[in-house]
mmCIF file of C-alpha atoms in Angstrom:
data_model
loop_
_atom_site.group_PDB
_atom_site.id
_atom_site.type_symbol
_atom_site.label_atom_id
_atom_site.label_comp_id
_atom_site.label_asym_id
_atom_site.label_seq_id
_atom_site.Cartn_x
_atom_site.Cartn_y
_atom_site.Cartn_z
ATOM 1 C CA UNK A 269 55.150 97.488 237.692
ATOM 2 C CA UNK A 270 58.097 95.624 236.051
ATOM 3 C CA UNK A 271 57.545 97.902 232.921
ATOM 4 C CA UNK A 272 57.494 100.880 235.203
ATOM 5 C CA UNK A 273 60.834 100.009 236.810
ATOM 6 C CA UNK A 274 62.310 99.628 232.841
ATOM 7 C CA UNK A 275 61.516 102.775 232.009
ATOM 8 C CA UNK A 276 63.168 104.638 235.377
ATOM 9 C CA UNK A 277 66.119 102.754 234.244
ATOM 10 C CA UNK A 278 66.094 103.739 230.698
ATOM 11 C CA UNK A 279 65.548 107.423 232.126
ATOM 12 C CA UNK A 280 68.439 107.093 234.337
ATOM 13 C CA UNK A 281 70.566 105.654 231.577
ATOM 14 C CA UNK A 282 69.344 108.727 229.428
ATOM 15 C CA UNK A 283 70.410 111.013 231.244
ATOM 16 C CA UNK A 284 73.844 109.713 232.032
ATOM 17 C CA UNK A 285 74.385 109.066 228.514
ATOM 18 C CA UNK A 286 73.390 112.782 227.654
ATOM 19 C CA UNK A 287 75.677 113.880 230.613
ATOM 20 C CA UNK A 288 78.979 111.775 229.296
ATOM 21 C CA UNK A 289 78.674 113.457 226.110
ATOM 22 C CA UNK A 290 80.647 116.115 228.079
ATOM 23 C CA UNK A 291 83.689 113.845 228.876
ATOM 24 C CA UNK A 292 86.418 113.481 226.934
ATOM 25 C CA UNK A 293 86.821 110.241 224.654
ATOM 26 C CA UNK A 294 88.736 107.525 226.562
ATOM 27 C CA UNK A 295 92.802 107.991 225.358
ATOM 28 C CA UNK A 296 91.906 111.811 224.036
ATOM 29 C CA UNK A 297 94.436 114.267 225.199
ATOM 30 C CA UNK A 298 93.794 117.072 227.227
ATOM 31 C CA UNK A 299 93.319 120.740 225.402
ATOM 32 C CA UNK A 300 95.250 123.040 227.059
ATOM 33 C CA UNK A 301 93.682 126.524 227.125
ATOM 34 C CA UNK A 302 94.222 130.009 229.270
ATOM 35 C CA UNK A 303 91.517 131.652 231.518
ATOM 36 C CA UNK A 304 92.173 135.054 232.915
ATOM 37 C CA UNK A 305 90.200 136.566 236.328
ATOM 38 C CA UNK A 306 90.082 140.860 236.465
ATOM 39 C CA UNK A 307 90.833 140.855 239.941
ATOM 40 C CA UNK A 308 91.636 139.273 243.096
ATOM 41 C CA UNK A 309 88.330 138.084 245.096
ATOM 42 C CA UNK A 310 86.451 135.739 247.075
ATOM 43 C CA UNK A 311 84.024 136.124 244.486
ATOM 44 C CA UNK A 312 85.994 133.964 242.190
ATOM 45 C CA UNK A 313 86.131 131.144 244.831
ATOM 46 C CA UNK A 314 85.255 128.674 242.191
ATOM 47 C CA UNK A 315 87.967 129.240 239.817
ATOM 48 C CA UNK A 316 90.227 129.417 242.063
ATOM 49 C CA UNK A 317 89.366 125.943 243.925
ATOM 50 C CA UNK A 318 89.076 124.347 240.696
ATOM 51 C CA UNK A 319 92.439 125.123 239.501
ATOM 52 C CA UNK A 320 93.969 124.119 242.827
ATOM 53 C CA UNK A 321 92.106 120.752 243.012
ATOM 54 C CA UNK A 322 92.151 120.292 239.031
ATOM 55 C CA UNK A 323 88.981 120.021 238.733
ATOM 56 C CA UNK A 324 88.873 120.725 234.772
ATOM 57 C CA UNK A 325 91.435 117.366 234.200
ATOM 58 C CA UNK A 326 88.174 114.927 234.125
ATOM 59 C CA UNK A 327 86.350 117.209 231.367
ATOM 60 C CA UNK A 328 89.761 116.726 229.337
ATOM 61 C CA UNK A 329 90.658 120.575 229.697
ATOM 62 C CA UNK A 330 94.083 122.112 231.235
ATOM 63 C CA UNK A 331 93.501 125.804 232.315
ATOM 64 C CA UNK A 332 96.653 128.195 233.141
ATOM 65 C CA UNK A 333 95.158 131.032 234.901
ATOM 66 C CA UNK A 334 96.134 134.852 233.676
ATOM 67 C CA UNK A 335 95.461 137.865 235.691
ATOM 68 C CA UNK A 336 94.601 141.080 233.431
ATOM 69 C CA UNK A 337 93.731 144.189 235.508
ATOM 70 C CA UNK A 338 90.514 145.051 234.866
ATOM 71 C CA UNK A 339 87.465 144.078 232.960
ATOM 72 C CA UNK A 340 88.376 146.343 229.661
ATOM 73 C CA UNK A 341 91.824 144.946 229.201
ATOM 74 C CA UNK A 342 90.472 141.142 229.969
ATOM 75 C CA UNK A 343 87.580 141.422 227.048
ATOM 76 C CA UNK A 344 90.358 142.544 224.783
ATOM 77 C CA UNK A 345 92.360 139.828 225.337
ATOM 78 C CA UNK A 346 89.493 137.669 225.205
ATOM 79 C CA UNK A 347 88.576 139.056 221.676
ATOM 80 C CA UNK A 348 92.372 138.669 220.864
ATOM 81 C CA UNK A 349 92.561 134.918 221.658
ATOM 82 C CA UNK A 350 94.867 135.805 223.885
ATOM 83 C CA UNK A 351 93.319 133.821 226.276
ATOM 84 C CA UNK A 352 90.219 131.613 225.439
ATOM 85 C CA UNK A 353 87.837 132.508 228.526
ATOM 86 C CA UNK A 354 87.334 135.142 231.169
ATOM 87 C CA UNK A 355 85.918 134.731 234.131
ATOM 88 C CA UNK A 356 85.146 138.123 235.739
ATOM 89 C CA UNK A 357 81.973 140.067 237.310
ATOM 90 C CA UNK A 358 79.380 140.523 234.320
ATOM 91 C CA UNK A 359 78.147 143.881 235.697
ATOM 92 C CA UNK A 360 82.019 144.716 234.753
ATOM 93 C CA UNK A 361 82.496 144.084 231.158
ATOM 94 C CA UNK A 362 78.544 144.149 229.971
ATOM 95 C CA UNK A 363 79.134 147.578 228.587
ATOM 96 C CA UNK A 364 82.146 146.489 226.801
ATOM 97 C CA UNK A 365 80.081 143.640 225.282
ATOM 98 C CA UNK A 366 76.545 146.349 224.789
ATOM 99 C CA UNK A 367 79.630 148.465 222.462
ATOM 100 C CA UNK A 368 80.714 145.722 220.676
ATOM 101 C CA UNK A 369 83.537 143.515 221.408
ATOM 102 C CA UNK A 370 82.823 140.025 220.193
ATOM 103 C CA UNK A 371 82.964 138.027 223.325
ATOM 104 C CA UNK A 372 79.544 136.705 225.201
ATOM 105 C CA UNK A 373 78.135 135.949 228.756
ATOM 106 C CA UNK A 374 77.594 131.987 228.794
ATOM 107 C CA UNK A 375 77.210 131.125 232.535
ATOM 108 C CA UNK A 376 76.319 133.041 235.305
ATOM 109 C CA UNK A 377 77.307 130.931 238.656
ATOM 110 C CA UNK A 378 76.639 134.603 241.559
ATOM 111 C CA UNK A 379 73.929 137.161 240.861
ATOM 112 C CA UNK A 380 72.975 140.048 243.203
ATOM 113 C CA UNK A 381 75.637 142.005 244.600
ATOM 114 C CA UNK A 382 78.338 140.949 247.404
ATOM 115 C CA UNK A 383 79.726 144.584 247.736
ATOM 116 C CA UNK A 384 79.513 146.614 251.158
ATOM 117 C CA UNK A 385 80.300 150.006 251.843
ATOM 118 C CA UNK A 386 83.095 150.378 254.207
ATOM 119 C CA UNK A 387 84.056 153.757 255.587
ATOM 120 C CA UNK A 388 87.246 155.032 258.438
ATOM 121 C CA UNK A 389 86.483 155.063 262.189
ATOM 122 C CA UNK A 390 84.701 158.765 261.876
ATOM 123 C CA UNK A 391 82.083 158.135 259.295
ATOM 124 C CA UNK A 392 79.647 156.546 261.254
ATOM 125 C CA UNK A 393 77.130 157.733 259.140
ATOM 126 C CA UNK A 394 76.464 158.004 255.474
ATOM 127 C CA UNK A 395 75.561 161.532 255.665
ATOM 128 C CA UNK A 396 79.233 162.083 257.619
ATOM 129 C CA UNK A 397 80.625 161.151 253.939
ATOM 130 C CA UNK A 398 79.722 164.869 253.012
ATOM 131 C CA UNK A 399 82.175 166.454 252.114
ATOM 132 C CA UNK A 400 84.814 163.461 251.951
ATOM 133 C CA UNK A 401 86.050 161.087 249.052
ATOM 134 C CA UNK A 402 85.313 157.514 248.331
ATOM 135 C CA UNK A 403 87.785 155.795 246.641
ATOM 136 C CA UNK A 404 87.569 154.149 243.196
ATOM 137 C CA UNK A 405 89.755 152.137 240.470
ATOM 138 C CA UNK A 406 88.840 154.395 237.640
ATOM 139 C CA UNK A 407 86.099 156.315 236.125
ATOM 140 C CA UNK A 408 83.358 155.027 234.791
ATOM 141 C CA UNK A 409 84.491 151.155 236.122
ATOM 142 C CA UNK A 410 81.866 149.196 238.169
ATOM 143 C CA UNK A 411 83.546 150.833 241.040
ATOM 144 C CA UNK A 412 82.528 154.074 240.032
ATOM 145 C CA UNK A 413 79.574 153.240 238.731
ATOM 146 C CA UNK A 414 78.306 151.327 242.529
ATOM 147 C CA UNK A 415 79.670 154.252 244.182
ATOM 148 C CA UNK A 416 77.411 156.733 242.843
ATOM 149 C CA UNK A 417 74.670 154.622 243.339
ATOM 150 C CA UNK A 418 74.743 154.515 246.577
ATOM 151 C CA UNK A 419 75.250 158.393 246.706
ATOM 152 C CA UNK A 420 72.153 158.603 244.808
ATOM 153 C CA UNK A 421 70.507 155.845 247.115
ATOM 154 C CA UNK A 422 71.048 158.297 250.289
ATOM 155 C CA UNK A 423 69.369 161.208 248.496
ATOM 156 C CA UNK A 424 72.498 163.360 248.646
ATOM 157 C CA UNK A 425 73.445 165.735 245.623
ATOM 158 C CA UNK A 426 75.769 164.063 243.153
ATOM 159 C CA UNK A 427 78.717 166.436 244.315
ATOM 160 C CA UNK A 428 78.549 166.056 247.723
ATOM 161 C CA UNK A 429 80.403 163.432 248.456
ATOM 162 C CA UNK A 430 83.978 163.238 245.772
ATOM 163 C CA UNK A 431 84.344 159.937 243.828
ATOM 164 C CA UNK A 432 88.087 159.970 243.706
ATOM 165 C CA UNK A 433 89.988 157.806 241.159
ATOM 166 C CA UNK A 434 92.954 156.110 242.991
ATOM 167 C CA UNK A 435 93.421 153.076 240.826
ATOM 168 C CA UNK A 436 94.409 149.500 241.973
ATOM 169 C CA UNK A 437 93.062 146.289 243.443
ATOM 170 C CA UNK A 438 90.293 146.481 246.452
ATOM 171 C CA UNK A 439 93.151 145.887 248.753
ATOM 172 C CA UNK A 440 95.013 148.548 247.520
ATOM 173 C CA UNK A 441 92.052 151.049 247.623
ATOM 174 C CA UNK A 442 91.474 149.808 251.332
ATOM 175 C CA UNK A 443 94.923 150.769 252.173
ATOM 176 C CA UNK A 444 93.967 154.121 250.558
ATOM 177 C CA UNK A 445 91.542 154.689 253.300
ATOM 178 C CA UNK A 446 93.195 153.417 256.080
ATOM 179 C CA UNK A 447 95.667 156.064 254.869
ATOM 180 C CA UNK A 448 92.708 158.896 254.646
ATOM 181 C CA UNK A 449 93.556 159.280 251.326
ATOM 182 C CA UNK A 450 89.868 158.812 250.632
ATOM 183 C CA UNK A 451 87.356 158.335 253.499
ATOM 184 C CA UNK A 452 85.345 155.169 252.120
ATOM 185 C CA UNK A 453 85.506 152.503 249.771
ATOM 186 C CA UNK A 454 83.473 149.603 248.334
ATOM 187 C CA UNK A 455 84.674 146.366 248.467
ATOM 188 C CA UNK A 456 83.527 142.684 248.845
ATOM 189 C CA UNK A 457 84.215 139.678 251.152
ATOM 190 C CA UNK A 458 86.191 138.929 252.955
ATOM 191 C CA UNK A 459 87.611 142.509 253.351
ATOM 192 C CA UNK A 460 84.261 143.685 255.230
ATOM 193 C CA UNK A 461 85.785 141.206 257.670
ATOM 194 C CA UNK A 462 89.215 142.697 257.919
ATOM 195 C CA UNK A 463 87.743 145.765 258.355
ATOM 196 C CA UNK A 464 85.371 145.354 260.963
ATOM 197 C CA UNK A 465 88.126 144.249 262.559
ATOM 198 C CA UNK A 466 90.095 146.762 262.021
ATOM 199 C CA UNK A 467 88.181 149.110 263.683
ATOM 200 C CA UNK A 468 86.118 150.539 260.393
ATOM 201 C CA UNK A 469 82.872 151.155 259.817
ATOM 202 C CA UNK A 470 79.995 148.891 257.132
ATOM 203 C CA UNK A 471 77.976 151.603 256.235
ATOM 204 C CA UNK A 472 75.673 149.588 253.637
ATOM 205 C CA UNK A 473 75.471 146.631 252.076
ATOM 206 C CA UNK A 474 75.024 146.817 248.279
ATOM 207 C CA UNK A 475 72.531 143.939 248.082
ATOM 208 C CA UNK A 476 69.589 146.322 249.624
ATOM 209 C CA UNK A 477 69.769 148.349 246.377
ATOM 210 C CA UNK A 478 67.828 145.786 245.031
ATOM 211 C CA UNK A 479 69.956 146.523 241.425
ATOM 212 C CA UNK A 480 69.675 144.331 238.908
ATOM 213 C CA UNK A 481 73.813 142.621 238.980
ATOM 214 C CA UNK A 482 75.251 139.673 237.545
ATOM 215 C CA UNK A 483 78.553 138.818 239.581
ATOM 216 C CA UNK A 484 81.195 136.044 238.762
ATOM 217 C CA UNK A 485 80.722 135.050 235.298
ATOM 218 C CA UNK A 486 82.187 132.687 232.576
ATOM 219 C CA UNK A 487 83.018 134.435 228.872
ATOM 220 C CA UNK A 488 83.946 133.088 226.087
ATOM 221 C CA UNK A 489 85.069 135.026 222.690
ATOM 222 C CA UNK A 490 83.045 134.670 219.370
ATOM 223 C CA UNK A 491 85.884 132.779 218.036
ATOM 224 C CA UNK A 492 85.413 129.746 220.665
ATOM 225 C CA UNK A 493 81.660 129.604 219.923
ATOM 226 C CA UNK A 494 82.110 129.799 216.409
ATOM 227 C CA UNK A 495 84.934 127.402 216.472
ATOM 228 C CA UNK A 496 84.765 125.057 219.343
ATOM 229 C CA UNK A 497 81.382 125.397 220.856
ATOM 230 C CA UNK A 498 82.201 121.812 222.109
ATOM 231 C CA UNK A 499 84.727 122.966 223.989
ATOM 232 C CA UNK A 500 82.638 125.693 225.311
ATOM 233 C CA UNK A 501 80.269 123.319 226.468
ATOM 234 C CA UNK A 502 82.424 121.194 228.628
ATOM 235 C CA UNK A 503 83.253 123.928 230.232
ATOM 236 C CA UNK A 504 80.134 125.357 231.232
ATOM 237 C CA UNK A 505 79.647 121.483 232.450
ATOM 238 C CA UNK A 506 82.646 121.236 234.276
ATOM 239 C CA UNK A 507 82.312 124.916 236.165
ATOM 240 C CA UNK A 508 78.728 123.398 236.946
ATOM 241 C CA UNK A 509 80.317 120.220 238.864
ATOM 242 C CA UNK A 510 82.867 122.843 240.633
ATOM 243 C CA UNK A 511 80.137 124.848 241.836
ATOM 244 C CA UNK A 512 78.344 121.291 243.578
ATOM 245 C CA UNK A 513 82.261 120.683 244.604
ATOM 246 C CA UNK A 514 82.769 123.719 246.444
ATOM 247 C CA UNK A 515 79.469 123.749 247.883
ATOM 248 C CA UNK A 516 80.271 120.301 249.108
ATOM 249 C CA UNK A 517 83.649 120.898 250.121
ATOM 250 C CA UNK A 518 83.826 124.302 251.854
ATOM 251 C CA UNK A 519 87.469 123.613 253.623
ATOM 252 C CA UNK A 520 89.035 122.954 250.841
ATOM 253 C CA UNK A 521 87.112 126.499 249.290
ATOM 254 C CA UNK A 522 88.089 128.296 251.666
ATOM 255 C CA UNK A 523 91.909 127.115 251.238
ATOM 256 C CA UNK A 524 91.643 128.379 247.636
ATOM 257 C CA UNK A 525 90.065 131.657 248.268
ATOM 258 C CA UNK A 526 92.932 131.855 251.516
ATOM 259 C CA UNK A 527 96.067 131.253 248.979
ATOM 260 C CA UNK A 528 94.651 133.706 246.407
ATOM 261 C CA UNK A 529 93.729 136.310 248.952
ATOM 262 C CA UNK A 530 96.767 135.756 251.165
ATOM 263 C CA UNK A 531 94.681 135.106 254.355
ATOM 264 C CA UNK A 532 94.495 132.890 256.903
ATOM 265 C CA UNK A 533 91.850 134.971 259.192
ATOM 266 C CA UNK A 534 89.020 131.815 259.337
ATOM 267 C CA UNK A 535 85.895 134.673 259.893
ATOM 268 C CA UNK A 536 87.082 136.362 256.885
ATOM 269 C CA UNK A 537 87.350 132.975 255.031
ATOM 270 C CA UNK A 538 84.019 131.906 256.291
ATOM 271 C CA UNK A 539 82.259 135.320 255.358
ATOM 272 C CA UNK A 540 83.423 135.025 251.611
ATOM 273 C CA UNK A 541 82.608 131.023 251.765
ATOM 274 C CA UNK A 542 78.840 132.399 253.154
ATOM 275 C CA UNK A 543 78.262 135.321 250.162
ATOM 276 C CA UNK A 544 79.586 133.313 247.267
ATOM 277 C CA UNK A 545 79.257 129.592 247.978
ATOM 278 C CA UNK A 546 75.628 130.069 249.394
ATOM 279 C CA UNK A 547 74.384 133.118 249.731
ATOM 280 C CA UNK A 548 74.406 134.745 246.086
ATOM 281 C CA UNK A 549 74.953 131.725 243.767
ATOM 282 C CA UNK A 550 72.657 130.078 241.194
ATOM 283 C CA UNK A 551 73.378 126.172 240.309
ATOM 284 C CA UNK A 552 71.615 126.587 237.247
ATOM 285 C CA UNK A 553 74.275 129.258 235.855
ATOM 286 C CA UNK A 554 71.975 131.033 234.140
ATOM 287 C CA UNK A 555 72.747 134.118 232.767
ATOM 288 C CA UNK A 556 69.791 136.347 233.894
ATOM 289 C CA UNK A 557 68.639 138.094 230.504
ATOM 290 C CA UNK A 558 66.534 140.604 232.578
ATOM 291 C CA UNK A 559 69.336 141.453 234.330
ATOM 292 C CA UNK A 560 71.435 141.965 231.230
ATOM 293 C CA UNK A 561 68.737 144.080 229.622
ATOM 294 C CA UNK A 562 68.652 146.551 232.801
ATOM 295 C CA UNK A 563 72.572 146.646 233.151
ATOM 296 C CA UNK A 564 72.637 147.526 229.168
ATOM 297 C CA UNK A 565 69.813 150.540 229.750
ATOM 298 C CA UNK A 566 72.135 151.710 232.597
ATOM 299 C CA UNK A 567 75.184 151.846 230.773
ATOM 300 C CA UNK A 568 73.486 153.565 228.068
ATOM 301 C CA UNK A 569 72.331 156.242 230.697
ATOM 302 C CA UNK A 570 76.463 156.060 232.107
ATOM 303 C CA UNK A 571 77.109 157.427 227.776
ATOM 304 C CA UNK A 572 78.286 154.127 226.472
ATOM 305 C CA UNK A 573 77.434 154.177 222.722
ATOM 306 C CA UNK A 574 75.358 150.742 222.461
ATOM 307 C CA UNK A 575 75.695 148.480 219.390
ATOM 308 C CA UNK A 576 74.433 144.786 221.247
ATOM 309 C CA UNK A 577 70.837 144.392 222.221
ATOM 310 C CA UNK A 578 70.521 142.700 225.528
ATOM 311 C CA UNK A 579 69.651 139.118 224.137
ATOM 312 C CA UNK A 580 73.197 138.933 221.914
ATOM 313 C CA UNK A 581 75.600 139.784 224.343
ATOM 314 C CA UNK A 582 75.009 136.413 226.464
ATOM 315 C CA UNK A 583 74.162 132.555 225.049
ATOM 316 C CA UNK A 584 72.072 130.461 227.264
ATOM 317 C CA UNK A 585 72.621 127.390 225.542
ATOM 318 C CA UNK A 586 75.292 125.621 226.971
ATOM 319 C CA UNK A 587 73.494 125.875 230.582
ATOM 320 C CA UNK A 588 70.182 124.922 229.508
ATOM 321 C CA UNK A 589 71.944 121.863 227.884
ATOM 322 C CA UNK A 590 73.408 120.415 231.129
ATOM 323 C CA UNK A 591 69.586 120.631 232.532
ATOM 324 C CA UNK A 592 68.028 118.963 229.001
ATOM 325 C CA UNK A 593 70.329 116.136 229.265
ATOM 326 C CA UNK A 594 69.858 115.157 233.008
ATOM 327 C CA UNK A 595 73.189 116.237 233.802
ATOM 328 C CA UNK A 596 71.988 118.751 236.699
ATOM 329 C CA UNK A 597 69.946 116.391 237.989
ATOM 330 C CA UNK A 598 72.958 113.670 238.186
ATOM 331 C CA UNK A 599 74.849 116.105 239.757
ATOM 332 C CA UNK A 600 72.778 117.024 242.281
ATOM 333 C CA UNK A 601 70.408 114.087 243.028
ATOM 334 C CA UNK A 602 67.564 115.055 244.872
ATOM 335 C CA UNK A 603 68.721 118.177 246.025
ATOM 336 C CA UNK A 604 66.456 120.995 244.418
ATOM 337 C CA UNK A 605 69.281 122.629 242.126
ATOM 338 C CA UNK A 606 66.728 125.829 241.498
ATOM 339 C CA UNK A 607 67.135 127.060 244.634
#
């Protein structure tokens, strides 16, 4: 029995010892590095709450956040070194990475898709967008690309309904339609809230497409892994104790996602704390290769010229670390972290 008990301690001490490899040395100064987001959006509720509550400082690492429009200009910053990481939705910028650009996929915190269909007071009806416009950033962005989907999805002909380029943020693009510049758009939480309230319509909700979609993502250029893989690795570790954070802390989550949205509607708030605190994340961070491999084959079908397979485009490693060295299991206790 005593020997028994020994060993459970020399496990636990394992594990911790594995996990403190992460941390910084005692007296080592902190690295101070840039992250940029593509967009504004709930979906990036864990960035955002970490850099509010500085939740990097204990893993020795000092983040200034950049916003770069889109996922395009972010991976070619990325590949610049113009900023060291890039935290954006995968489904975004895996065609970039499929054509070439040297940057890779190393955690994956929300899979499946957050993104509902909203439409103005008349469409009440997908088959009343016939006819009309739905708004998009640009062609051939995930915007585009999720808009046609659910066109095809509803069985209508491919010109039936216009996809209209109008450029800017979701916001923007739901001002668009409020406007009747176009007649629908596709957003994410919490602006299904706003515009539920507002009187407009959620046709469909993205998720039932049952598409294979990797959301909120960490990259990381060939450069840091090449380089610094260390440092790579205490990130992955420390966005893994922000997700058990902001799952633990959803007021102070919400007043992140409410500063970078510039909202203080609490339904709204609570919808996007729902989606991407609960309802689409994975603790493990796990970048789905399956996934990948589908979302490669589709932009191949969308024309982009592919020079990546699947399995080189993302790196696994650092996440299956954190569960090798006991580190997930710290973190979370007894809590099942595979849910």
């Amino acid at each position: 029995m005593k020997l028994k008990f020994v060993v459970f301690l020399l496990s636990l001490f394992h594990a911790s010892a594995f996990a403190s490899h992460y941390l910084p040395k005692a007296g080592e100064r902190a690295i101070s590095m840039r992250v940029s987001t593509c967009a504004v959006s709930g979906g990036f509720m864990h960035l955002y709450t970490a850099l509010d509550y500085g939740l990097f400082d204990k893993y020795g690492l000092k983040f200034e956040n950049i916003f770069i429009r889109g996922s395009g200009p972010n991976l070619a910053a990325l590949a610049g070194d113009e900023v060291q990481f890039t935290y954006c939705a995968a489904d975004g910028t895996i065609p970039g990475l499929a054509a070439g650009i040297d940057v890779k996929l190393v955690a994956s915190p929300l899979v499946k898709l957050p993104y509902v269909l909203v439409a103005r007071k008349e469409i009440r009806r997908f088959e009343d967008l016939k006819g009309k416009a739905m708004g998009i950033a640009r062609a051939g962005d995930l915007s585009d690309r999720l808009s046609r989907a659910v066109v095809k999805k509803f069985g209508m002909a491919a010109d039936a309904v216009t996809i209209r380029p109008i450029g800017g943020s979701q916001g923007e693009r739901y001002q668009a339609m409020a406007a009747n510049i176009v007649q629908a758009v596709i957003i994410t939480p919490p602006l299904d809230v706003r515009a539920k309230n507002e009187g407009y319509n959620v046709l469909y909700r993205l998720i039932d497409l049952d598409l294979p979609f990797i959301y909120s993502s960490l990259h990381t250029s060939y450069k840091m892994l090449r380089e610094r893989p260390e440092i790579v690795q205490r990130t992955v570790a420390a966005l893994a104790e922000i997700v058990h954070f902001v799952e633990k802390n959803p007021d102070k989550a919400k007043a992140s996602v409410a500063k970078a949205m510039r909202t203080k509607d609490e339904e709204a708030l609570q919808s996007s704390y729902n989606v991407y605190a609960k309802e689409i994340l994975d603790r493990t961070m796990v970048v789905p290769g399956k996934a990948v491999a589908e979302a490669v084959d589709l932009a191949r079908e969308s024309g982009t010229t592919i020079r990546r397979k699947p399995e080189e485009i993302y790196d696994n490693s650092f996440v299956n670390n954190l569960e090798k060295s006991g580190f997930l299991k710290e973190l979370w206790g007894n809590e099942n972290y595979r849910r």
